[in-house]
Amino acid sequence: MRDSKKFSANNNIFHKSFEIGILIKAIDGVFEIIGGILLIFLNPSRLSKLIAWLTQHELSEDPRDAVANFMIALSSKFTISTQNFGVFYLISHGMVKLILIILLWKRKVWAYPLTIVSLILFIIYQIYRYTLSPSIGLVMLTIFDIVMIILTFIEYRRIRQSWN
């Protein structure tokens, strides 16, 4: 009896963690879609003007300001193809996440393995992006996705056991 309570408590912790994780993923998916839509209107010319406006005060005080110069250099690498890729990636990635999360919230059993496969594909892409441009953000996102794979698997097992 005592062991079953301990198992149930652990299972509840994993379930709550899973629910919180997919809520975070849902919020992230909405922000990705919004970001992709906003990116439609931010072409290279507008970005350069925006960065120039944001950095002009700082550069007038210190023309060698590292952050301001970094932002200017980064904006100069923003091209139409970068914009198009960003729009496509953010909107499609956000939509895939939201669709999967809705299916998980509806407890569609087949959505759990599909979510795990999707997260694995996202991780592979994130590792690829990391090899091109190392980023602590990508590392943190990848770790979060690995945790979500584990929680999704545990939740999938729990749901399948409850059906038996």
mmCIF file with all atom_site columns, C-alpha atoms in Angstrom:
data_model
loop_
_atom_site.group_PDB
_atom_site.id
_atom_site.type_symbol
_atom_site.label_atom_id
_atom_site.label_alt_id
_atom_site.label_comp_id
_atom_site.label_asym_id
_atom_site.label_entity_id
_atom_site.label_seq_id
_atom_site.pdbx_PDB_ins_code
_atom_site.Cartn_x
_atom_site.Cartn_y
_atom_site.Cartn_z
_atom_site.occupancy
_atom_site.B_iso_or_equiv
_atom_site.pdbx_formal_charge
_atom_site.auth_seq_id
_atom_site.auth_comp_id
_atom_site.auth_asym_id
_atom_site.auth_atom_id
_atom_site.pdbx_PDB_model_num
ATOM 1   C CA . MET A 1 1   ? 0.000  0.000  0.000   1.00 0.00 ? 1   MET A CA 1
ATOM 2   C CA . ARG A 1 2   ? 2.776  2.374  0.967   1.00 0.00 ? 2   ARG A CA 1
ATOM 3   C CA . ASP A 1 3   ? 4.695  1.685  -2.262  1.00 0.00 ? 3   ASP A CA 1
ATOM 4   C CA . SER A 1 4   ? 1.625  2.391  -4.396  1.00 0.00 ? 4   SER A CA 1
ATOM 5   C CA . LYS A 1 5   ? 1.195  5.802  -2.703  1.00 0.00 ? 5   LYS A CA 1
ATOM 6   C CA . LYS A 1 6   ? 4.861  6.580  -3.374  1.00 0.00 ? 6   LYS A CA 1
ATOM 7   C CA . PHE A 1 7   ? 4.458  5.536  -7.015  1.00 0.00 ? 7   PHE A CA 1
ATOM 8   C CA . SER A 1 8   ? 1.295  7.619  -7.318  1.00 0.00 ? 8   SER A CA 1
ATOM 9   C CA . ALA A 1 9   ? 3.018  10.677 -5.811  1.00 0.00 ? 9   ALA A CA 1
ATOM 10  C CA . ASN A 1 10  ? 5.991  10.327 -8.184  1.00 0.00 ? 10  ASN A CA 1
ATOM 11  C CA . ASN A 1 11  ? 3.615  9.819  -11.081 1.00 0.00 ? 11  ASN A CA 1
ATOM 12  C CA . ASN A 1 12  ? 1.735  12.970 -10.061 1.00 0.00 ? 12  ASN A CA 1
ATOM 13  C CA . ILE A 1 13  ? 4.993  14.975 -9.979  1.00 0.00 ? 13  ILE A CA 1
ATOM 14  C CA . PHE A 1 14  ? 5.846  13.782 -13.490 1.00 0.00 ? 14  PHE A CA 1
ATOM 15  C CA . HIS A 1 15  ? 2.307  14.524 -14.667 1.00 0.00 ? 15  HIS A CA 1
ATOM 16  C CA . LYS A 1 16  ? 2.367  18.060 -13.231 1.00 0.00 ? 16  LYS A CA 1
ATOM 17  C CA . SER A 1 17  ? 5.831  18.637 -14.731 1.00 0.00 ? 17  SER A CA 1
ATOM 18  C CA . PHE A 1 18  ? 4.549  17.422 -18.089 1.00 0.00 ? 18  PHE A CA 1
ATOM 19  C CA . GLU A 1 19  ? 1.540  19.757 -17.896 1.00 0.00 ? 19  GLU A CA 1
ATOM 20  C CA . ILE A 1 20  ? 3.767  22.733 -16.988 1.00 0.00 ? 20  ILE A CA 1
ATOM 21  C CA . GLY A 1 21  ? 6.213  21.799 -19.762 1.00 0.00 ? 21  GLY A CA 1
ATOM 22  C CA . ILE A 1 22  ? 3.552  21.681 -22.463 1.00 0.00 ? 22  ILE A CA 1
ATOM 23  C CA . LEU A 1 23  ? 2.104  24.960 -21.184 1.00 0.00 ? 23  LEU A CA 1
ATOM 24  C CA . ILE A 1 24  ? 5.553  26.546 -21.581 1.00 0.00 ? 24  ILE A CA 1
ATOM 25  C CA . LYS A 1 25  ? 5.816  25.014 -25.059 1.00 0.00 ? 25  LYS A CA 1
ATOM 26  C CA . ALA A 1 26  ? 2.362  26.397 -25.941 1.00 0.00 ? 26  ALA A CA 1
ATOM 27  C CA . ILE A 1 27  ? 3.335  29.904 -24.836 1.00 0.00 ? 27  ILE A CA 1
ATOM 28  C CA . ASP A 1 28  ? 6.582  29.583 -26.784 1.00 0.00 ? 28  ASP A CA 1
ATOM 29  C CA . GLY A 1 29  ? 4.657  28.405 -29.849 1.00 0.00 ? 29  GLY A CA 1
ATOM 30  C CA . VAL A 1 30  ? 2.351  31.430 -29.690 1.00 0.00 ? 30  VAL A CA 1
ATOM 31  C CA . PHE A 1 31  ? 5.357  33.766 -29.362 1.00 0.00 ? 31  PHE A CA 1
ATOM 32  C CA . GLU A 1 32  ? 7.048  32.058 -32.331 1.00 0.00 ? 32  GLU A CA 1
ATOM 33  C CA . ILE A 1 33  ? 3.972  32.570 -34.500 1.00 0.00 ? 33  ILE A CA 1
ATOM 34  C CA . ILE A 1 34  ? 3.666  36.216 -33.422 1.00 0.00 ? 34  ILE A CA 1
ATOM 35  C CA . GLY A 1 35  ? 7.415  36.705 -34.003 1.00 0.00 ? 35  GLY A CA 1
ATOM 36  C CA . GLY A 1 36  ? 7.149  35.159 -37.461 1.00 0.00 ? 36  GLY A CA 1
ATOM 37  C CA . ILE A 1 37  ? 4.246  37.418 -38.368 1.00 0.00 ? 37  ILE A CA 1
ATOM 38  C CA . LEU A 1 38  ? 6.092  40.499 -37.089 1.00 0.00 ? 38  LEU A CA 1
ATOM 39  C CA . LEU A 1 39  ? 9.209  39.425 -38.992 1.00 0.00 ? 39  LEU A CA 1
ATOM 40  C CA . ILE A 1 40  ? 7.196  39.680 -42.220 1.00 0.00 ? 40  ILE A CA 1
ATOM 41  C CA . PHE A 1 41  ? 7.220  43.463 -41.746 1.00 0.00 ? 41  PHE A CA 1
ATOM 42  C CA . LEU A 1 42  ? 10.864 43.765 -40.631 1.00 0.00 ? 42  LEU A CA 1
ATOM 43  C CA . ASN A 1 43  ? 12.835 43.778 -43.863 1.00 0.00 ? 43  ASN A CA 1
ATOM 44  C CA . PRO A 1 44  ? 16.614 44.442 -43.938 1.00 0.00 ? 44  PRO A CA 1
ATOM 45  C CA . SER A 1 45  ? 16.158 48.158 -44.636 1.00 0.00 ? 45  SER A CA 1
ATOM 46  C CA . ARG A 1 46  ? 13.739 48.654 -41.742 1.00 0.00 ? 46  ARG A CA 1
ATOM 47  C CA . LEU A 1 47  ? 15.972 46.654 -39.395 1.00 0.00 ? 47  LEU A CA 1
ATOM 48  C CA . SER A 1 48  ? 19.009 48.780 -40.299 1.00 0.00 ? 48  SER A CA 1
ATOM 49  C CA . LYS A 1 49  ? 17.021 51.969 -39.658 1.00 0.00 ? 49  LYS A CA 1
ATOM 50  C CA . LEU A 1 50  ? 15.699 50.614 -36.361 1.00 0.00 ? 50  LEU A CA 1
ATOM 51  C CA . ILE A 1 51  ? 19.171 49.573 -35.161 1.00 0.00 ? 51  ILE A CA 1
ATOM 52  C CA . ALA A 1 52  ? 20.643 52.923 -36.226 1.00 0.00 ? 52  ALA A CA 1
ATOM 53  C CA . TRP A 1 53  ? 17.930 54.736 -34.288 1.00 0.00 ? 53  TRP A CA 1
ATOM 54  C CA . LEU A 1 54  ? 18.381 52.506 -31.207 1.00 0.00 ? 54  LEU A CA 1
ATOM 55  C CA . THR A 1 55  ? 22.172 52.881 -31.150 1.00 0.00 ? 55  THR A CA 1
ATOM 56  C CA . GLN A 1 56  ? 22.676 56.505 -32.264 1.00 0.00 ? 56  GLN A CA 1
ATOM 57  C CA . HIS A 1 57  ? 22.707 57.941 -28.718 1.00 0.00 ? 57  HIS A CA 1
ATOM 58  C CA . GLU A 1 58  ? 25.134 55.344 -27.405 1.00 0.00 ? 58  GLU A CA 1
ATOM 59  C CA . LEU A 1 59  ? 27.458 55.683 -30.388 1.00 0.00 ? 59  LEU A CA 1
ATOM 60  C CA . SER A 1 60  ? 27.457 59.488 -30.104 1.00 0.00 ? 60  SER A CA 1
ATOM 61  C CA . GLU A 1 61  ? 28.825 59.089 -26.562 1.00 0.00 ? 61  GLU A CA 1
ATOM 62  C CA . ASP A 1 62  ? 31.184 56.206 -27.368 1.00 0.00 ? 62  ASP A CA 1
ATOM 63  C CA . PRO A 1 63  ? 31.757 55.324 -31.047 1.00 0.00 ? 63  PRO A CA 1
ATOM 64  C CA . ARG A 1 64  ? 33.510 52.098 -29.966 1.00 0.00 ? 64  ARG A CA 1
ATOM 65  C CA . ASP A 1 65  ? 30.599 50.802 -27.831 1.00 0.00 ? 65  ASP A CA 1
ATOM 66  C CA . ALA A 1 66  ? 30.789 47.019 -28.209 1.00 0.00 ? 66  ALA A CA 1
ATOM 67  C CA . VAL A 1 67  ? 27.069 46.263 -27.884 1.00 0.00 ? 67  VAL A CA 1
ATOM 68  C CA . ALA A 1 68  ? 25.941 48.984 -30.300 1.00 0.00 ? 68  ALA A CA 1
ATOM 69  C CA . ASN A 1 69  ? 28.566 48.010 -32.876 1.00 0.00 ? 69  ASN A CA 1
ATOM 70  C CA . PHE A 1 70  ? 27.668 44.332 -32.478 1.00 0.00 ? 70  PHE A CA 1
ATOM 71  C CA . MET A 1 71  ? 23.998 45.139 -33.136 1.00 0.00 ? 71  MET A CA 1
ATOM 72  C CA . ILE A 1 72  ? 24.920 47.134 -36.247 1.00 0.00 ? 72  ILE A CA 1
ATOM 73  C CA . ALA A 1 73  ? 27.164 44.339 -37.534 1.00 0.00 ? 73  ALA A CA 1
ATOM 74  C CA . LEU A 1 74  ? 24.454 41.756 -36.856 1.00 0.00 ? 74  LEU A CA 1
ATOM 75  C CA . SER A 1 75  ? 21.782 43.806 -38.628 1.00 0.00 ? 75  SER A CA 1
ATOM 76  C CA . SER A 1 76  ? 24.000 44.157 -41.689 1.00 0.00 ? 76  SER A CA 1
ATOM 77  C CA . LYS A 1 77  ? 23.929 40.353 -42.072 1.00 0.00 ? 77  LYS A CA 1
ATOM 78  C CA . PHE A 1 78  ? 20.129 40.312 -42.097 1.00 0.00 ? 78  PHE A CA 1
ATOM 79  C CA . THR A 1 79  ? 19.052 39.599 -45.682 1.00 0.00 ? 79  THR A CA 1
ATOM 80  C CA . ILE A 1 80  ? 15.770 38.943 -47.453 1.00 0.00 ? 80  ILE A CA 1
ATOM 81  C CA . SER A 1 81  ? 16.572 35.213 -47.464 1.00 0.00 ? 81  SER A CA 1
ATOM 82  C CA . THR A 1 82  ? 17.277 35.381 -43.713 1.00 0.00 ? 82  THR A CA 1
ATOM 83  C CA . GLN A 1 83  ? 13.950 37.137 -43.261 1.00 0.00 ? 83  GLN A CA 1
ATOM 84  C CA . ASN A 1 84  ? 12.078 34.587 -45.384 1.00 0.00 ? 84  ASN A CA 1
ATOM 85  C CA . PHE A 1 85  ? 13.690 31.666 -43.559 1.00 0.00 ? 85  PHE A CA 1
ATOM 86  C CA . GLY A 1 86  ? 12.923 33.261 -40.186 1.00 0.00 ? 86  GLY A CA 1
ATOM 87  C CA . VAL A 1 87  ? 9.275  33.832 -41.099 1.00 0.00 ? 87  VAL A CA 1
ATOM 88  C CA . PHE A 1 88  ? 8.872  30.273 -42.393 1.00 0.00 ? 88  PHE A CA 1
ATOM 89  C CA . TYR A 1 89  ? 10.735 28.676 -39.478 1.00 0.00 ? 89  TYR A CA 1
ATOM 90  C CA . LEU A 1 90  ? 9.026  30.633 -36.696 1.00 0.00 ? 90  LEU A CA 1
ATOM 91  C CA . ILE A 1 91  ? 5.495  30.246 -38.025 1.00 0.00 ? 91  ILE A CA 1
ATOM 92  C CA . SER A 1 92  ? 5.807  26.569 -38.993 1.00 0.00 ? 92  SER A CA 1
ATOM 93  C CA . HIS A 1 93  ? 7.667  25.618 -35.801 1.00 0.00 ? 93  HIS A CA 1
ATOM 94  C CA . GLY A 1 94  ? 5.118  27.453 -33.660 1.00 0.00 ? 94  GLY A CA 1
ATOM 95  C CA . MET A 1 95  ? 2.168  25.885 -35.500 1.00 0.00 ? 95  MET A CA 1
ATOM 96  C CA . VAL A 1 96  ? 3.583  22.355 -35.194 1.00 0.00 ? 96  VAL A CA 1
ATOM 97  C CA . LYS A 1 97  ? 4.095  22.899 -31.459 1.00 0.00 ? 97  LYS A CA 1
ATOM 98  C CA . LEU A 1 98  ? 0.589  24.259 -30.925 1.00 0.00 ? 98  LEU A CA 1
ATOM 99  C CA . ILE A 1 99  ? -1.077 21.476 -32.911 1.00 0.00 ? 99  ILE A CA 1
ATOM 100 C CA . LEU A 1 100 ? 0.830  18.806 -30.974 1.00 0.00 ? 100 LEU A CA 1
ATOM 101 C CA . ILE A 1 101 ? 0.072  20.474 -27.647 1.00 0.00 ? 101 ILE A CA 1
ATOM 102 C CA . ILE A 1 102 ? -3.644 20.692 -28.429 1.00 0.00 ? 102 ILE A CA 1
ATOM 103 C CA . LEU A 1 103 ? -3.607 16.987 -29.304 1.00 0.00 ? 103 LEU A CA 1
ATOM 104 C CA . LEU A 1 104 ? -1.776 16.217 -26.043 1.00 0.00 ? 104 LEU A CA 1
ATOM 105 C CA . TRP A 1 105 ? -4.267 18.268 -24.025 1.00 0.00 ? 105 TRP A CA 1
ATOM 106 C CA . LYS A 1 106 ? -7.044 16.251 -25.701 1.00 0.00 ? 106 LYS A CA 1
ATOM 107 C CA . ARG A 1 107 ? -5.187 13.077 -24.617 1.00 0.00 ? 107 ARG A CA 1
ATOM 108 C CA . LYS A 1 108 ? -4.903 11.688 -28.147 1.00 0.00 ? 108 LYS A CA 1
ATOM 109 C CA . VAL A 1 109 ? -2.733 8.628  -27.490 1.00 0.00 ? 109 VAL A CA 1
ATOM 110 C CA . TRP A 1 110 ? -1.072 8.673  -30.927 1.00 0.00 ? 110 TRP A CA 1
ATOM 111 C CA . ALA A 1 111 ? 0.044  12.293 -30.345 1.00 0.00 ? 111 ALA A CA 1
ATOM 112 C CA . TYR A 1 112 ? 2.529  11.275 -27.640 1.00 0.00 ? 112 TYR A CA 1
ATOM 113 C CA . PRO A 1 113 ? 4.868  9.274  -29.928 1.00 0.00 ? 113 PRO A CA 1
ATOM 114 C CA . LEU A 1 114 ? 4.409  11.928 -32.638 1.00 0.00 ? 114 LEU A CA 1
ATOM 115 C CA . THR A 1 115 ? 5.439  14.617 -30.141 1.00 0.00 ? 115 THR A CA 1
ATOM 116 C CA . ILE A 1 116 ? 8.514  12.616 -29.114 1.00 0.00 ? 116 ILE A CA 1
ATOM 117 C CA . VAL A 1 117 ? 9.556  12.177 -32.758 1.00 0.00 ? 117 VAL A CA 1
ATOM 118 C CA . SER A 1 118 ? 8.965  15.884 -33.437 1.00 0.00 ? 118 SER A CA 1
ATOM 119 C CA . LEU A 1 119 ? 11.049 16.900 -30.417 1.00 0.00 ? 119 LEU A CA 1
ATOM 120 C CA . ILE A 1 120 ? 13.852 14.592 -31.542 1.00 0.00 ? 120 ILE A CA 1
ATOM 121 C CA . LEU A 1 121 ? 13.782 16.243 -34.990 1.00 0.00 ? 121 LEU A CA 1
ATOM 122 C CA . PHE A 1 122 ? 13.842 19.701 -33.360 1.00 0.00 ? 122 PHE A CA 1
ATOM 123 C CA . ILE A 1 123 ? 16.823 18.622 -31.247 1.00 0.00 ? 123 ILE A CA 1
ATOM 124 C CA . ILE A 1 124 ? 18.694 17.367 -34.310 1.00 0.00 ? 124 ILE A CA 1
ATOM 125 C CA . TYR A 1 125 ? 18.095 20.711 -36.010 1.00 0.00 ? 125 TYR A CA 1
ATOM 126 C CA . GLN A 1 126 ? 19.133 22.612 -32.864 1.00 0.00 ? 126 GLN A CA 1
ATOM 127 C CA . ILE A 1 127 ? 22.379 20.631 -32.668 1.00 0.00 ? 127 ILE A CA 1
ATOM 128 C CA . TYR A 1 128 ? 23.004 21.415 -36.342 1.00 0.00 ? 128 TYR A CA 1
ATOM 129 C CA . ARG A 1 129 ? 22.382 25.135 -35.683 1.00 0.00 ? 129 ARG A CA 1
ATOM 130 C CA . TYR A 1 130 ? 24.670 24.947 -32.654 1.00 0.00 ? 130 TYR A CA 1
ATOM 131 C CA . THR A 1 131 ? 27.516 23.628 -34.827 1.00 0.00 ? 131 THR A CA 1
ATOM 132 C CA . LEU A 1 132 ? 27.076 26.665 -37.098 1.00 0.00 ? 132 LEU A CA 1
ATOM 133 C CA . SER A 1 133 ? 26.587 29.220 -34.353 1.00 0.00 ? 133 SER A CA 1
ATOM 134 C CA . PRO A 1 134 ? 27.120 28.119 -30.715 1.00 0.00 ? 134 PRO A CA 1
ATOM 135 C CA . SER A 1 135 ? 24.592 29.606 -28.334 1.00 0.00 ? 135 SER A CA 1
ATOM 136 C CA . ILE A 1 136 ? 23.748 29.006 -24.673 1.00 0.00 ? 136 ILE A CA 1
ATOM 137 C CA . GLY A 1 137 ? 20.097 29.545 -25.634 1.00 0.00 ? 137 GLY A CA 1
ATOM 138 C CA . LEU A 1 138 ? 20.222 26.578 -28.024 1.00 0.00 ? 138 LEU A CA 1
ATOM 139 C CA . VAL A 1 139 ? 21.831 24.440 -25.321 1.00 0.00 ? 139 VAL A CA 1
ATOM 140 C CA . MET A 1 140 ? 19.109 25.374 -22.825 1.00 0.00 ? 140 MET A CA 1
ATOM 141 C CA . LEU A 1 141 ? 16.361 24.769 -25.401 1.00 0.00 ? 141 LEU A CA 1
ATOM 142 C CA . THR A 1 142 ? 17.835 21.375 -26.269 1.00 0.00 ? 142 THR A CA 1
ATOM 143 C CA . ILE A 1 143 ? 18.035 20.371 -22.602 1.00 0.00 ? 143 ILE A CA 1
ATOM 144 C CA . PHE A 1 144 ? 14.414 21.479 -22.123 1.00 0.00 ? 144 PHE A CA 1
ATOM 145 C CA . ASP A 1 145 ? 13.366 19.430 -25.161 1.00 0.00 ? 145 ASP A CA 1
ATOM 146 C CA . ILE A 1 146 ? 15.197 16.354 -23.807 1.00 0.00 ? 146 ILE A CA 1
ATOM 147 C CA . VAL A 1 147 ? 13.371 16.761 -20.486 1.00 0.00 ? 147 VAL A CA 1
ATOM 148 C CA . MET A 1 148 ? 10.088 17.123 -22.403 1.00 0.00 ? 148 MET A CA 1
ATOM 149 C CA . ILE A 1 149 ? 10.801 13.891 -24.316 1.00 0.00 ? 149 ILE A CA 1
ATOM 150 C CA . ILE A 1 150 ? 11.296 12.052 -21.021 1.00 0.00 ? 150 ILE A CA 1
ATOM 151 C CA . LEU A 1 151 ? 8.153  13.579 -19.480 1.00 0.00 ? 151 LEU A CA 1
ATOM 152 C CA . THR A 1 152 ? 6.127  12.876 -22.629 1.00 0.00 ? 152 THR A CA 1
ATOM 153 C CA . PHE A 1 153 ? 7.259  9.246  -22.586 1.00 0.00 ? 153 PHE A CA 1
ATOM 154 C CA . ILE A 1 154 ? 6.349  8.894  -18.886 1.00 0.00 ? 154 ILE A CA 1
ATOM 155 C CA . GLU A 1 155 ? 2.956  10.523 -19.517 1.00 0.00 ? 155 GLU A CA 1
ATOM 156 C CA . TYR A 1 156 ? 2.381  8.276  -22.536 1.00 0.00 ? 156 TYR A CA 1
ATOM 157 C CA . ARG A 1 157 ? 3.061  5.188  -20.411 1.00 0.00 ? 157 ARG A CA 1
ATOM 158 C CA . ARG A 1 158 ? 0.734  6.500  -17.685 1.00 0.00 ? 158 ARG A CA 1
ATOM 159 C CA . ILE A 1 159 ? -2.097 7.108  -20.171 1.00 0.00 ? 159 ILE A CA 1
ATOM 160 C CA . ARG A 1 160 ? -1.651 3.699  -21.805 1.00 0.00 ? 160 ARG A CA 1
ATOM 161 C CA . GLN A 1 161 ? -1.688 1.994  -18.382 1.00 0.00 ? 161 GLN A CA 1
ATOM 162 C CA . SER A 1 162 ? -4.873 3.796  -17.427 1.00 0.00 ? 162 SER A CA 1
ATOM 163 C CA . TRP A 1 163 ? -6.529 2.443  -20.590 1.00 0.00 ? 163 TRP A CA 1
ATOM 164 C CA . ASN A 1 164 ? -5.610 -1.154 -19.691 1.00 0.00 ? 164 ASN A CA 1
#
